[in-house]
């Protein structure tokens, strides 16, 4: 096993253990080891990337993890094109977030704890992407869930934070329920959980079926849909999206790293990694495309009305993740991973920008109290603008290239739902531009709407915060340049690089089609930006008028379509009262306990009655005896 | 082997207990130190088992065999195989921790407490070592007395009710088993030798009767649904050490009984009763999990969670294939470690707060951060997070039962969701949320308490990351067991229905046209 590859995950692991146990005594210096470790990890990841580019792949086992009968699973690493891209995304964003946190978390209680958790997360995420088998992926999958749980609940004395952490964990468990059944089915089909032999023999399941409880499914469809359950949980797709907005209870750097750039994209990574399986099932691809499309629109329409700046960005994350799933669903995996890559930078930038604003506003997150921050926070302003332009798909920026590739691929895809996905995707491109600039204008332009005290304290964030913003802004602008399509004179390098892992759909749109689609989506984005400018800068009374005109739609969006309330009323509360009234009170206490305690009671009563027979009176005993003798004589008579 | 090591292991703690009786009652410190030394020595004595155990044979090892009561052909017959050996080590380890956790919390009749604990240890190890059914029964019943005392004398307010319930429940089960044992003796050629009994074949009807007779004893001990209701009461009222040893070792005896007796001696009955057993296990998993959501008492919640977790164990055992049975045995150890650790933690908390009501707690993480970290680890191991031991056991059980009957795994896996729900909810209500100011001055963990936790922490990660060190003990013995039961060393045939699609399948065709053509 090459050393650099081992160092990538294990440096953060070491830094976690060290900081967790020793960090408290180090006080404000406890951030040093985690930062150095993650930077070294980044260095190794870049090295790994160039190794892959030079054709050096790695697929090696470290040791045998579990062995039982014919089932053997190792801990092992796989380094290929897809892994190398993920390594770069994870370690680069993680490095910047680590540095940023020095400023953001300054003076917080549990400073060392925060950094140790960040390291734990980085380790887990790296194990997830580096594994060469499904079980190690699952290890990383659950471990990032744990880190997320710990970091969402970082301010654990706040009930809402503790609730949110728990919710994230449990909702993810629901997805994992499907995921782990998918693993079992894979094992039943292939006799192994390691990627290489599975993907090498994937064709052998193409024509097979799986029957469970009388339902017969195509085997690839069954496996793909079960795996996708896990992806829906981790990547917050409908109907398992409810945990992600609540996860914003965690400190903002966490939202940027875990709940935007890296962990939530694990579901996309899973689908991309398993593309040979998904390719065998048109049904599964259609399901993914449709789930992606609906989630895309659903989340975007919620983002329209939210006033908590982090929630707006959170819903936009759900919506953007849905774009990635649309890409996977229409078979354009490399486009999906491309969007994962560009999104990581512009979304992390948006979140960290929010964090910078929150710092300036003394932990005020409601956009109603902001406005006109431009002149106080120039660096935050400009970097936020670049990120907003990128997410809105303005030509030249990172988001433009990846989003347009997805939309073009969806349009020409043979997957049935492709056209539908294209339509939704283009519509949402406009909505995205609108809500992004709504947020942008409300924060930075117009008059300041907060208190005088808040106004007096407005300031640009320190360098340790703004430098990561500027570095991310470079990514938010340039990350797309790795995959400039041929129609714009590029080489489409991105797709070519990933082609060995992600089958490349060679049905390309013609240049004319691609150009037209591009113009449509850019127009949608431009319209969104203009509308936001009109509604929130030009005539600020307009939003209120629309609200009054469509109160129902407004309330639906503001209250997130009441999904949490529906789940509470239909699942959680019924379950709790079922538990209390049916299982505990009826079955356990009234039924089983009564039977158990009832038997001795009956015995007691019977023996109490029997005791009366032995009353000590000789005359009674003589009578019993006489009766007995008569009975026996009768019996003998009857038998003879 | 010249030293009769198993005899030593069984009777050394008994002897230690007797010596303890001789120490003056006033000298509490000496009693404790002496008890600790005995338990530590005992643990050291178990280590050779681990290092000299031959993992390549299913034959009994460290065998001691002497004629005892000739008239009935009863023997003093001891031995270990890959299924039982680890439990001897676990028993010895758990006893040390029980002594440590009781160091300050037991204030009355201190000497008698530690004597009971040591006698219990001897009896438990005796159960795992016995290869003679009569001898086994003696140890099985002998465990009952010290445990009854632990609950009845040093327990909580409703201790008499709980202890009596525990005693009667177990006794009724045991008596049915005794009838079964005598029947076997008469039908199986006048012997109590378990291995010899297992080598014969009995008519199916007889097997079924005996199976349910044994079931009465073992299912109560596990406890399987619906004979589980003694456990919450016993756990709630028992002192910390009692809960720990109950959760970690005593309830494992039931599952061990299935493995050692029901399955090899009554293979046909086991096969034909597989489905009912799986269904009862599933009910235990789901029922035990859901009922946890309604608990307001800390110890009661963990007790009910044991019903759910032991459901996984019996599910694995009766799914009858390599992965599920090995997972089941491993999960017995895991549950002992994790639930034992949870009860240790609860014992330490209770010692300070004297309340078991969950709602009395809150925000303890900021007051007792070290305990909070330990408890979080135990919680995560309990919900089966990969990297901890709980995951390995549950994964193997679920994988194995999926191979046997996919729908069984489908239902059982829902236990993972419910498990995460009640455990994290519990954790939140104790350690997170706003601080309850009642606990402002609460004492932090001291060194003794941290040392008590360490072996559990090591085992959690060790088994979680290197499970093969444990599984390798079992491979050969489990294969032998499965061969006895199913005639095949890998267990029952796969029940996963994979078939070839005959009809023209528009599904995969479309996809292949879409992308594969030009790949």
mmCIF file of N, CA and C in Angstrom, chain A residues 12 400 565:
data_model
loop_
_atom_site.group_PDB
_atom_site.id
_atom_site.type_symbol
_atom_site.label_atom_id
_atom_site.label_comp_id
_atom_site.label_asym_id
_atom_site.label_seq_id
_atom_site.Cartn_x
_atom_site.Cartn_y
_atom_site.Cartn_z
ATOM 1 N N UNK A 12 -5.828 12.656 9.444
ATOM 2 C CA UNK A 12 -6.957 13.236 10.192
ATOM 3 C C UNK A 12 -7.406 12.364 11.370
ATOM 4 N N UNK A 400 -22.368 27.282 -14.196
ATOM 5 C CA UNK A 400 -22.916 27.312 -15.547
ATOM 6 C C UNK A 400 -22.566 26.036 -16.311
ATOM 7 N N UNK A 565 -44.776 18.494 9.842
ATOM 8 C CA UNK A 565 -46.024 18.332 10.588
ATOM 9 C C UNK A 565 -46.721 17.040 10.179
#
